[in-house]
Coordinates of C-alpha atoms and ligand atoms in Angstrom, one line a residue:
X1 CA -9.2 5.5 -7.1
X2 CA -6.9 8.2 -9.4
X3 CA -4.2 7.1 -11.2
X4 CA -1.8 9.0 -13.3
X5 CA -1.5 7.8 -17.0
X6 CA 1.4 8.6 -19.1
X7 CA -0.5 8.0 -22.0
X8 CA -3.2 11.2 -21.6
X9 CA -0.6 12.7 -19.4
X10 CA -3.2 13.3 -16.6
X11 CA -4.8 11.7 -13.2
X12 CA -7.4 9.5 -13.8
X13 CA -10.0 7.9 -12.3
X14 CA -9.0 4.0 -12.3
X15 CA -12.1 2.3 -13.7
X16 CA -10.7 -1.4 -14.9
X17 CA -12.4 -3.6 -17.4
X18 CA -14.1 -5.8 -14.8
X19 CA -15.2 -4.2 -12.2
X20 CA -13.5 -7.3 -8.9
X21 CA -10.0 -7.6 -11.3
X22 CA -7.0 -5.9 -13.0
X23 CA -4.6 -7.4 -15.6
X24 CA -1.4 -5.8 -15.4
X25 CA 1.7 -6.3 -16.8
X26 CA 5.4 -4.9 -15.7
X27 CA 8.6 -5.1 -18.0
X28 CA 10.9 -7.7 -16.4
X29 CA 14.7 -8.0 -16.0
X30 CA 17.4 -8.7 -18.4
X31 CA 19.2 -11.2 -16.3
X32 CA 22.8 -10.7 -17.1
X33 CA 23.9 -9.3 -13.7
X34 CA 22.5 -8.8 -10.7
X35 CA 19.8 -6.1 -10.3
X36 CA 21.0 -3.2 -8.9
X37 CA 18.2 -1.1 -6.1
X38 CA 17.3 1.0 -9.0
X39 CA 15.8 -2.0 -10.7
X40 CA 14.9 -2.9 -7.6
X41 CA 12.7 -0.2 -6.6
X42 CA 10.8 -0.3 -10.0
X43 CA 10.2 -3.4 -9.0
X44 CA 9.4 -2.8 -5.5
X45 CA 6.8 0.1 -6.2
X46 CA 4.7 -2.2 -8.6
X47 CA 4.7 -4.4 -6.1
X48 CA 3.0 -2.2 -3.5
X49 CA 0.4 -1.2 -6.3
X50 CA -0.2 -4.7 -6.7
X51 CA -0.7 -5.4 -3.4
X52 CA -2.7 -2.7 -2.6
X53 CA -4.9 -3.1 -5.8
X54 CA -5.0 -7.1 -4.2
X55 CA -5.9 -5.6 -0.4
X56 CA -9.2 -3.3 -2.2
X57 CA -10.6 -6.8 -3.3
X58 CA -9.4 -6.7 -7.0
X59 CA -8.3 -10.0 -8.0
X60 CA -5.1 -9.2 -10.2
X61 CA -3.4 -10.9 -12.8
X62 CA 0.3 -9.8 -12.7
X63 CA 2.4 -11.0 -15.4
X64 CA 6.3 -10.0 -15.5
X65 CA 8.5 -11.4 -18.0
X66 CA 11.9 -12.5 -18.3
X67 CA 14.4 -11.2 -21.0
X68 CA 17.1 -13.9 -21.3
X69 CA 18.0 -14.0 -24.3
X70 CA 19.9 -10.0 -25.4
X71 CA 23.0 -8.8 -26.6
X72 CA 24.2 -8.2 -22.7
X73 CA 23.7 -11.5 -21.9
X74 CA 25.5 -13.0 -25.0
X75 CA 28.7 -10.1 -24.5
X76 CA 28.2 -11.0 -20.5
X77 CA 28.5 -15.2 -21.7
X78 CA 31.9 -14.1 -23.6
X79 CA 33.3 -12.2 -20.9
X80 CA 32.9 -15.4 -18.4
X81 CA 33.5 -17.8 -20.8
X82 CA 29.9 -19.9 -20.6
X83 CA 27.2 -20.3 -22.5
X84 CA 24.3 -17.2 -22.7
X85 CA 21.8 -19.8 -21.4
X86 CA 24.3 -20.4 -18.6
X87 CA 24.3 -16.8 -17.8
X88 CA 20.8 -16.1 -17.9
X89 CA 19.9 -19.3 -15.3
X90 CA 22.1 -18.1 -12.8
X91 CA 21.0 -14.4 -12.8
X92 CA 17.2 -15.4 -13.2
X93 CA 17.9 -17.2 -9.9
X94 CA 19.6 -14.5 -8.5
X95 CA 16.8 -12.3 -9.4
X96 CA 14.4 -14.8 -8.0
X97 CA 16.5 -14.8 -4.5
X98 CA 16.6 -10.8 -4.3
X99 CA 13.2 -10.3 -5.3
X100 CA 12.2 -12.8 -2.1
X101 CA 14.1 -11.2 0.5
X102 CA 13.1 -7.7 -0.6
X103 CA 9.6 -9.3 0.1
X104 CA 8.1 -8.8 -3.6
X105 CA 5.8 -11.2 -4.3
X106 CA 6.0 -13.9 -7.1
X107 CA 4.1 -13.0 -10.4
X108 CA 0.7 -14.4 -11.2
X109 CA 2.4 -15.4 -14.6
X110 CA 6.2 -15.7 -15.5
X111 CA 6.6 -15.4 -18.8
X112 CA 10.3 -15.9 -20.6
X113 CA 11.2 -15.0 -23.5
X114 CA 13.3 -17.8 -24.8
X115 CA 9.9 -19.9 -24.4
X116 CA 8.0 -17.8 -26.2
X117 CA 9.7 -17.7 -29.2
X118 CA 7.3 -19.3 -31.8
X119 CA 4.1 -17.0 -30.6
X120 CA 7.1 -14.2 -31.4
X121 CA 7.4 -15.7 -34.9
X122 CA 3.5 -16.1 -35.3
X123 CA 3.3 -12.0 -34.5
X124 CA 5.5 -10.7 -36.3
X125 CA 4.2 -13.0 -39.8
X126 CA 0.9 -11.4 -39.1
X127 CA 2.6 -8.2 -39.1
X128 CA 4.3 -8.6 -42.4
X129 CA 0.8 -9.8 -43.9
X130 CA -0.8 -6.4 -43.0
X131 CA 1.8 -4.7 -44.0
X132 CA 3.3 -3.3 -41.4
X133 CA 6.6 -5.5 -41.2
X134 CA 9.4 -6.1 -43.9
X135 CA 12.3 -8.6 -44.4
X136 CA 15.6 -7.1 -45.0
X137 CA 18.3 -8.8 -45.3
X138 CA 17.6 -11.7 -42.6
X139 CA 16.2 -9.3 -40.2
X140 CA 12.5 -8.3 -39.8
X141 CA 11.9 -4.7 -39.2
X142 CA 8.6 -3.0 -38.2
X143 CA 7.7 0.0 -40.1
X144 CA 7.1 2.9 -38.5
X145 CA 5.4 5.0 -40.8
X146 CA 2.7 2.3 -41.1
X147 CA 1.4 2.7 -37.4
X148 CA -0.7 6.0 -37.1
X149 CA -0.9 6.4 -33.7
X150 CA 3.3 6.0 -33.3
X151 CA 4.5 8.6 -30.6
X152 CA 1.0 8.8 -28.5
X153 CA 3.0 7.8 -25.4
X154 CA 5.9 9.3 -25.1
X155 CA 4.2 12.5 -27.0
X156 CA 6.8 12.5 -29.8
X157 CA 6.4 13.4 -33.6
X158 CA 7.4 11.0 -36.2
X159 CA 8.4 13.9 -38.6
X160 CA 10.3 15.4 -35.7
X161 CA 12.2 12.4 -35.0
X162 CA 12.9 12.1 -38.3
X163 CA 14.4 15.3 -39.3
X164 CA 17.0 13.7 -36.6
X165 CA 17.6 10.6 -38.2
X166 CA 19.6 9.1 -40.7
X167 CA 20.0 5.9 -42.6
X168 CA 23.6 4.3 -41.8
X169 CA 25.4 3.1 -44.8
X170 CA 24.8 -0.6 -44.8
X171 CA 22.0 -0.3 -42.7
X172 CA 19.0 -2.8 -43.6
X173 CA 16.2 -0.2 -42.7
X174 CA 14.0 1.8 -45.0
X175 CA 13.2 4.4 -42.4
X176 CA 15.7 5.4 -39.9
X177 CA 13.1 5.5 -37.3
X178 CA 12.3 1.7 -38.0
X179 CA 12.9 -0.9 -35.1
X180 CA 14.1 -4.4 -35.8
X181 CA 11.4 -7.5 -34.6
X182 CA 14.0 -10.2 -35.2
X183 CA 17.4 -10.1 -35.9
X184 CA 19.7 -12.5 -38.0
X185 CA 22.3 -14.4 -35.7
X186 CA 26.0 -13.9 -36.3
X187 CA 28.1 -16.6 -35.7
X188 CA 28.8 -18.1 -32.2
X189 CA 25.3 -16.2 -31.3
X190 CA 22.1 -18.3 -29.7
X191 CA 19.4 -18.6 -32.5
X192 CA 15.7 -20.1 -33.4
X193 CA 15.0 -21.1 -37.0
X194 CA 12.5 -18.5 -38.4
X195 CA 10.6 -17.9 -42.2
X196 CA 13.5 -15.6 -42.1
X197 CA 16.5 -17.4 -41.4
X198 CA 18.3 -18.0 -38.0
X199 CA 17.9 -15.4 -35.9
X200 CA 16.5 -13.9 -32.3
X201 CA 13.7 -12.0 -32.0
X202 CA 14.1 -7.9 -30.7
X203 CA 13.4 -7.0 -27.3
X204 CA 10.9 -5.1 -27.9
X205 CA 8.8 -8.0 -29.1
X206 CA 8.7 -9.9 -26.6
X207 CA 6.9 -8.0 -24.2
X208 CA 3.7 -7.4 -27.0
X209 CA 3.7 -11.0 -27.4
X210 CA 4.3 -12.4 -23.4
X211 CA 1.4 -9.5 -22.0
X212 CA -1.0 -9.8 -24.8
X213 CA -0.6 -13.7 -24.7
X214 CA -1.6 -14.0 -21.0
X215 CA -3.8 -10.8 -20.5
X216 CA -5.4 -10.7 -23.8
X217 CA -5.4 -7.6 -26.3
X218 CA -6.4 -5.1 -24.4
X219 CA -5.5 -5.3 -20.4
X220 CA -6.1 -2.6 -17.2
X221 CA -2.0 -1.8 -16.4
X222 CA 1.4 -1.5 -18.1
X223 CA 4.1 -0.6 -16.1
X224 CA 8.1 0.1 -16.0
X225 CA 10.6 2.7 -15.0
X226 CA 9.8 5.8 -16.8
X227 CA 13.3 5.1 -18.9
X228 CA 11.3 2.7 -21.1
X229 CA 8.6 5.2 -21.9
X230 CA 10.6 5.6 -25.2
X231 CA 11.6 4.2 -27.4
X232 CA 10.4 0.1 -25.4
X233 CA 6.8 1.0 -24.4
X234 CA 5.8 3.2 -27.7
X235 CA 7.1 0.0 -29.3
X236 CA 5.2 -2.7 -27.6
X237 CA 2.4 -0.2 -28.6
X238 CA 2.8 -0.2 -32.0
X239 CA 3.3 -3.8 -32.5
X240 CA 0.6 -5.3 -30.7
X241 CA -2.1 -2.5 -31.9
X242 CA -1.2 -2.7 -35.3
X243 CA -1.4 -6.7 -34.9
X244 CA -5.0 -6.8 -32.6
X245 CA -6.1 -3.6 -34.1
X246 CA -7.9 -3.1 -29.9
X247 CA -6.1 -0.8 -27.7
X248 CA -3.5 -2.1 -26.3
X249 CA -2.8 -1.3 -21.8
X250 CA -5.4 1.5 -21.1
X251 CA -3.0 3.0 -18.2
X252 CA 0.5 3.2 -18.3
X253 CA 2.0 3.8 -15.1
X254 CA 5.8 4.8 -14.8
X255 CA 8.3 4.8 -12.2
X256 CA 10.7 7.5 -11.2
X257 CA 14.4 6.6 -11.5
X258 CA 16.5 5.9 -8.2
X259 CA 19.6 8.2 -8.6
X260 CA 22.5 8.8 -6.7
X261 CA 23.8 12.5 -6.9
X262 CA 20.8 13.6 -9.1
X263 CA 22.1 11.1 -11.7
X264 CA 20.4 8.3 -12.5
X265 CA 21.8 4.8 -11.3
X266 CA 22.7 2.8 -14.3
X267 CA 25.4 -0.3 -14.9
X268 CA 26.8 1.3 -17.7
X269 CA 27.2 4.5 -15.8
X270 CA 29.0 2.2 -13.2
X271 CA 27.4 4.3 -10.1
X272 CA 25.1 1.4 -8.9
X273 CA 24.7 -0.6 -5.5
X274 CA 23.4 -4.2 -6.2
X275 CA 20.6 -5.1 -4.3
X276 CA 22.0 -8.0 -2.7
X277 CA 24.7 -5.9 -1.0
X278 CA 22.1 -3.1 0.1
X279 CA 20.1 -5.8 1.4
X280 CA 23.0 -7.6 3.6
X281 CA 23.4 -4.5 5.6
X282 CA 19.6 -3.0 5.4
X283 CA 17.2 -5.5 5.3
X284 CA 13.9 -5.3 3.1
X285 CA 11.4 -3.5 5.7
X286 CA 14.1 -1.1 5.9
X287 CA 14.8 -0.8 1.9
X288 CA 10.9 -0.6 1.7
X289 CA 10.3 2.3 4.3
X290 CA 13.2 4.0 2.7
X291 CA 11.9 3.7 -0.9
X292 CA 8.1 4.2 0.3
X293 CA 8.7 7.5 1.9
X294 CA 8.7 8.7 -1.4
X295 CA 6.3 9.0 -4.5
X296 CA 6.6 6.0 -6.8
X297 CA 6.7 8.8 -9.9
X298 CA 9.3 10.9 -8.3
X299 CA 12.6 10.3 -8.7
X300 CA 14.6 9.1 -5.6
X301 CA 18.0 10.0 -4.4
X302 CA 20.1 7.0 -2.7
X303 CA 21.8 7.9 0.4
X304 CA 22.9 6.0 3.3
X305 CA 21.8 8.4 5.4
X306 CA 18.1 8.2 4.5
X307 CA 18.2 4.7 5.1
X308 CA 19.6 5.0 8.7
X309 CA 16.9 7.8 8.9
X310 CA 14.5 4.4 8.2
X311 CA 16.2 2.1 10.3
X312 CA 15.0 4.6 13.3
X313 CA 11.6 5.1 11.7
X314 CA 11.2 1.6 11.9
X315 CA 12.6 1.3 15.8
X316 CA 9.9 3.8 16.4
X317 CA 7.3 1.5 15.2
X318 CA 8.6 -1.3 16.8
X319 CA 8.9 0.3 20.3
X320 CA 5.5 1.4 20.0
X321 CA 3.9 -1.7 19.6
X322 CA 6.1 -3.5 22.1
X323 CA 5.0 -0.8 24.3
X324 CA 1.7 -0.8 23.5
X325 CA 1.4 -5.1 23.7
X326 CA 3.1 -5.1 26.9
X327 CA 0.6 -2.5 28.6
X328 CA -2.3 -4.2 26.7
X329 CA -1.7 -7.1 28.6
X330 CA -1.1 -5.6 32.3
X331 CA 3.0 -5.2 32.0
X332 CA 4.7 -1.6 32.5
X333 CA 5.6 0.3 29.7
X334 CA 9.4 1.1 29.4
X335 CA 10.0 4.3 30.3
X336 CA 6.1 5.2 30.9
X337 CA 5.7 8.8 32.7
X338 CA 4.0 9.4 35.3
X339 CA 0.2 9.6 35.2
X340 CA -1.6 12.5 34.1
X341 CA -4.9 14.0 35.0
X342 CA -7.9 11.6 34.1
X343 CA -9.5 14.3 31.7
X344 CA -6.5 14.4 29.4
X345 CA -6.8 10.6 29.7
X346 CA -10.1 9.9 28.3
X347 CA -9.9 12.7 26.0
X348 CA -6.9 10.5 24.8
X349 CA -8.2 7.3 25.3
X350 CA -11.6 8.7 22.6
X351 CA -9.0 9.8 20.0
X352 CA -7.8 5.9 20.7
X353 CA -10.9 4.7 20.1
X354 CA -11.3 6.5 17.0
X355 CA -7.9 5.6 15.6
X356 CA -8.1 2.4 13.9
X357 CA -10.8 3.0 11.6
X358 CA -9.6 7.1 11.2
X359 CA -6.3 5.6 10.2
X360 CA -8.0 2.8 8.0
X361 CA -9.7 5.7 5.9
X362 CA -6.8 7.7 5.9
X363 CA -4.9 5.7 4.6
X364 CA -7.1 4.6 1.4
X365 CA -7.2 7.9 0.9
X366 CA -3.8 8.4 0.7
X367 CA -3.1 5.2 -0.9
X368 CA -6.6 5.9 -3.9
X369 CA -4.4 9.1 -5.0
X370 CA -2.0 7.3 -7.4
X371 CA -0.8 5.1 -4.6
X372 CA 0.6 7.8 -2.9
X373 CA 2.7 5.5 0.0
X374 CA 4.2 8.8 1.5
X375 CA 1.2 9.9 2.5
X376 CA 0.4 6.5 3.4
X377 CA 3.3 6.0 5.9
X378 CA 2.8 9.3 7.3
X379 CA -0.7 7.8 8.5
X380 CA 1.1 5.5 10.5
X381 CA 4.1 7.7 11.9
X382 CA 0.5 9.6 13.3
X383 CA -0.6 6.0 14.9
X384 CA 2.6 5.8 16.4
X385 CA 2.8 9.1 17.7
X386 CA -1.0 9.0 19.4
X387 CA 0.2 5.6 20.8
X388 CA 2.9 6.8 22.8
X389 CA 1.3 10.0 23.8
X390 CA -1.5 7.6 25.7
X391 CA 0.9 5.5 27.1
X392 CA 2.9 8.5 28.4
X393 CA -0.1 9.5 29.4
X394 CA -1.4 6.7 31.5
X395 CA 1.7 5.6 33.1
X396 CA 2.6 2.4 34.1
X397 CA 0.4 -0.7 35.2
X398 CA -3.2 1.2 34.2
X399 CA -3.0 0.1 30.8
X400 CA -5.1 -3.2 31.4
X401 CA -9.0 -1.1 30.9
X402 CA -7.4 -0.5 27.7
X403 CA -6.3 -3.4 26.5
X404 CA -8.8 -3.9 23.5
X405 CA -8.2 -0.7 22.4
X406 CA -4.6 -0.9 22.2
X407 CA -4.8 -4.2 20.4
X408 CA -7.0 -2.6 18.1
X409 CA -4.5 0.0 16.7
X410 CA -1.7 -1.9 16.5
X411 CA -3.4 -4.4 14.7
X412 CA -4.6 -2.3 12.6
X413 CA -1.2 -0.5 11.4
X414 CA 0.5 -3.9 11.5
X415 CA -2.1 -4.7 9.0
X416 CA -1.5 -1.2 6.8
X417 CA 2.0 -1.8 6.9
X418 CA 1.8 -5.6 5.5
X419 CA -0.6 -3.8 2.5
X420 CA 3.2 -2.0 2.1
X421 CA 5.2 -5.0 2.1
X422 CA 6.6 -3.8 5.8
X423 CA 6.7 -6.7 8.5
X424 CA 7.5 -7.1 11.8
X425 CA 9.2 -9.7 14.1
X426 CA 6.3 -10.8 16.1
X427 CA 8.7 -10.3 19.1
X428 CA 11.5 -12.5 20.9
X429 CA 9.9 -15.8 20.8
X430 CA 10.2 -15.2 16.4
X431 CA 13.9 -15.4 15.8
X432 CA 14.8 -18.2 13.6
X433 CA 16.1 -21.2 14.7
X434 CA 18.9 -21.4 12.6
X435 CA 20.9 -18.7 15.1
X436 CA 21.1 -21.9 16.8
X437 CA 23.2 -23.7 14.1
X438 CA 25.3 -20.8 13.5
X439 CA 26.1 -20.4 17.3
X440 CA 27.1 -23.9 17.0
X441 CA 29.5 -23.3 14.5
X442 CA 30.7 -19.8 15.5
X443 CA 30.6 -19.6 19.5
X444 CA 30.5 -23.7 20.5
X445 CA 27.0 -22.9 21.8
X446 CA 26.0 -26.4 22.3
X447 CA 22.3 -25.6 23.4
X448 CA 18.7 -25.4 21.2
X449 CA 17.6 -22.1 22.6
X450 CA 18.0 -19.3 20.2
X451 CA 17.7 -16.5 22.6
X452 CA 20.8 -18.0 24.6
X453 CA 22.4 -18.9 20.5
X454 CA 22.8 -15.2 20.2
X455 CA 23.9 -14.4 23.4
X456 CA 26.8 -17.2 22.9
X457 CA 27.0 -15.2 19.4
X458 CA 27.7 -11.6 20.8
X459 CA 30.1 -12.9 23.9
X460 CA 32.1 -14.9 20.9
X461 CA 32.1 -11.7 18.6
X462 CA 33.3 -9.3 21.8
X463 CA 36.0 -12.2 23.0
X464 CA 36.9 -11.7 19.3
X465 CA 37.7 -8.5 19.3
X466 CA 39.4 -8.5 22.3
X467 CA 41.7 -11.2 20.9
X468 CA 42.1 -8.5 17.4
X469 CA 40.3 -11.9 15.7
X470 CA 38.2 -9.5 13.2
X471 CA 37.8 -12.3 10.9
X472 CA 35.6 -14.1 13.4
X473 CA 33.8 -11.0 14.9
X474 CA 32.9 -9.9 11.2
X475 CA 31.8 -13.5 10.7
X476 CA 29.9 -13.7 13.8
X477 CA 28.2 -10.3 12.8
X478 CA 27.7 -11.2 8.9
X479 CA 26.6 -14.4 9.9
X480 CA 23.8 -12.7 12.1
X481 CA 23.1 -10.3 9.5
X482 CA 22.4 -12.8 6.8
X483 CA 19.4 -14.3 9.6
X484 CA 18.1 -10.9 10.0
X485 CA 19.5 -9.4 12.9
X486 CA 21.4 -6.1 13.0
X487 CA 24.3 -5.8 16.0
X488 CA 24.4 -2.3 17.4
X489 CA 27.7 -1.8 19.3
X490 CA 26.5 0.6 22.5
X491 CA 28.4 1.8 25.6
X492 CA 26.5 -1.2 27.9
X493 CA 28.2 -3.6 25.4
X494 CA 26.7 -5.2 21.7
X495 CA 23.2 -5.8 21.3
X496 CA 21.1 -7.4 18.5
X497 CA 17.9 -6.3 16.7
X498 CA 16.1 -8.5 14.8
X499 CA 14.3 -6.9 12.0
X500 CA 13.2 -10.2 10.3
X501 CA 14.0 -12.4 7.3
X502 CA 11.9 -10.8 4.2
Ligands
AMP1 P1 16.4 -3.5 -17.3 O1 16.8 -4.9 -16.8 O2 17.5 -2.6 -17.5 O3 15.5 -3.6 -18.5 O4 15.6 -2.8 -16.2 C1 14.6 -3.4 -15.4 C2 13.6 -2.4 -14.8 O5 14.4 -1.5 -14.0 C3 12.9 -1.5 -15.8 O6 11.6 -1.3 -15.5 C4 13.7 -0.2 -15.7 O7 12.8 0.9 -16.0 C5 14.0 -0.1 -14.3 N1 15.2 0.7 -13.9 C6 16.4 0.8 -14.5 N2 17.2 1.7 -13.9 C7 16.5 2.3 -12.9 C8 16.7 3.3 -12.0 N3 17.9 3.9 -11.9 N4 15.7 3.6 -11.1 C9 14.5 3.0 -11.2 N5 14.2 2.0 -12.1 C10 15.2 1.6 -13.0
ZN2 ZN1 8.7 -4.4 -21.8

């Protein structure tokens, strides 16, 4: 497996400390809003290695923290008139929420920095001890100039940066390039008692402290978007290898910034879409497909239209292997052709037999080259395609002598796209039974079948529109979109696809 590592600026052959497990570690949010789907595909893509990494038989340690205590979360506090602990409880539960319908799993550890705050302390009075830290003024700064190997990753020079900088008058640094480890509270602001006075520690802090303190001095993977690769991660760097004095993440893997008109998406640039929104009218397996057509390291634009380019993707899939089950076991494929000669069939049926574990290698392949899920994907479009080329090819009712064999590939690109995050509705019998309640409430449907609770729901929603009640036929719809179904208005009337709760 090849990874590329910002650190020696090359791919490299992934060789963790153990050989069955990886510790990694991925900077968290700063919960004093909701995440918008630039976070969120940071987020997302370290997911995918993670579950990929967990798929080859690596047993992984993930830790991501939580930032909530920061200067946007006390200036977020004043604007809505709460408390900053307020403010970062409902946003880490908003994160938690988004992160579970976009389907990324839960951390092995969850670190937070507010409950961290004495190891913080502990860190940076070792640092002062070796002389690599200084009190000034209430505040606790880390000296640059004391840390040789400052600028390895982001392949800056201190002297460079230098010539750049200047002391502010006032300021409480010796060296402009200096970065504060704990700050002195003003007034109003939340604080911990310290050797130094009341204060908070500096973001940049608490990630040395939270990764080292659960994944030990050295660990296999730090990641982030590639926005943090300076000044945050050559920060964490410093600190905790001037503290341990062992090197600190041996691969640091960055991701590429979702942007929307080459620019990237950022709150205080005000061009973001929150994830919650995207995810109310494109839900995850569609956000997922979207993101994982491209290279985690490559930047990604945003645009609606290449997420309705992934809502047909996935339709493809999803015919194919309704297609393909409903020939396995003896039914007629929709819309099967008529059948071809018997050679192109069983030169067909040996590529079929070939497939699964062709596909299997492929896609480790694809996926072993710095997760490439591009690549990956376009395994599976190639399963897809074979798929309905036999059933085209064999027509309808002569699927049943190969039934196995159809079962076979589908199961086996089911299975590559779970190892993506990317699930399907296991077919009509799946759809959740709260479509019953909301029928109920929505379209009097007084039944417990959910097949019929939608039904009720789309002749409710088109009596609504008839009647010009669009408060009822968007409620109907957003009330169907929040269970995972999509309505698709066609000329035979409304229909529903159900692409699954993440
Ligand atoms: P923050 O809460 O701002 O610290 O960001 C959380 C994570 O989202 C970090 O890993 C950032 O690198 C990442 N991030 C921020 N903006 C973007 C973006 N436009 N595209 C991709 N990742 C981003
Ligand atoms: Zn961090």
């Amino acid at each position: 497996m090849r990874v590329y590592n910002t650190l020696t600026r090359s791919k490299e052959e992934f060789v963790p400390r153990r050989a069955d497990a990886v510790a990694m570690y991925v900077c968290g949010p700063t919960v004093y809003n909701h995440i918008h789907i630039g976070n969120a595909r940071t987020f997302l893509s370290f997911d995918v290695i993670r579950r990929y990494l967990e798929w080859r038989g690596f047993d992984v340690s993930f830790v991501r923290n939580i930032t909530d205590v920061d200067d946007k979360i006390i200036n977020r506090a004043r604007e809505e008139q709460v408390t900053a602990p307020e403010i970062a409880a409902k946003y880490t539960a908003a994160f938690h929420e988004a992160m579970e319908r976009l389907g990324v799993k839960a951390p092995t550890y969850e670190p937070y920095a507010t409950q961290t705050i004495d190891e913080m302390i502990e860190m940076i009075e070792r640092l002062i001890e070796k002389g690599n830290a200084y009190e000034s003024g209430g505040d606790v700064y880390f000296a640059v100039r004391s840390f040789d190997g400052y600028g390895k990753l982001s392949g800056r020079d201190v002297d460079d940066m230098r010539s750049g900088a200047r002391i502010e008058v006032g300021d409480l640094k010796r060296d402009p390039l200096d970065f504060a480890l704990w700050k002195s509270a003003k007034p109003g602001e939340p604080f911990w008692t310290s050797p130094w006075g009341d204060g908070r520690p500096g973001w940049h802090l608490e990630c040395s402290v939270m990764s080292t303190g659960h994944l030990g001095e050295t660990f296999d993977i730090h990641g982030g978007g590639v926005d943090l690769v300076f000044p945050h991660h050559e920060n964490e760097i410093a600190q905790a290898e001037a503290d341990t004095g062992a090197p600190f993440a041996r691969y640091w893997l960055h991701g590429g910034m979702l942007q929307i008109n080459s620019e990237k998406m950022s709150k205080s640039l005000g061009n973001f879409m929150l994830l919650k929104d995207v995810l109310g009218t494109f839900p995850a397996p569609i956000v997922r497909l979207f993101m994982l057509q491209t290279h985690y390291r490559s930047p990604l634009d945003y645009s609606e239209e290449r997420l309705a380019a992934a809502v047909k993707s996935y339709e493809r899939i999803e015919t194919a292997v309704r297609n393909a089950r409903a020939v396995a076991e003896g039914a007629a494929a929709d819309g099967a052709g008529a059948s071809a000669s018997s050679a192109d069939e069983s030169s067909l049926a040996e590529a079929l037999v070939a497939a699964p574990e062709d596909a299997r290698a492929r896609f480790i392949e694809a996926m072993d080259d710095d997760f490439n899920t591009a690549g990956a994907l376009a395994v599976v479009f190639d399963q897809v395609r074979l798929v309905n080329s036999f059933l085209d090819q064999i027509g309808s009712g002569r699927g049943a002598g190969y039934s196995d064999l159809l079962k076979a590939i589908i199961d086996t690109m089911l299975d590559l796209l779970r190892v993506l995050g990317i699930t399907f509705a296991e077919g009509e019998d799946g759809y959740p039974v709260e479509v019953v309640d909301l029928a109920a409430q929505l379209a009097g449907y007084g039944g417990g079948d959910t097949r019929e609770a939608v039904d009720a729901l789309l002749a409710s929603r088109a009596a609504a529109r008839t009647d010009k009640n669009w408060g009822l036929a968007d409620a109907v719809r957003d009330g169907l979109a929040g269970l995972g179904f999509v309505v698709e208005d066609t000329a035979q009337g409304a229909r529903v696809i159900y692409r699954g709760q993440s």
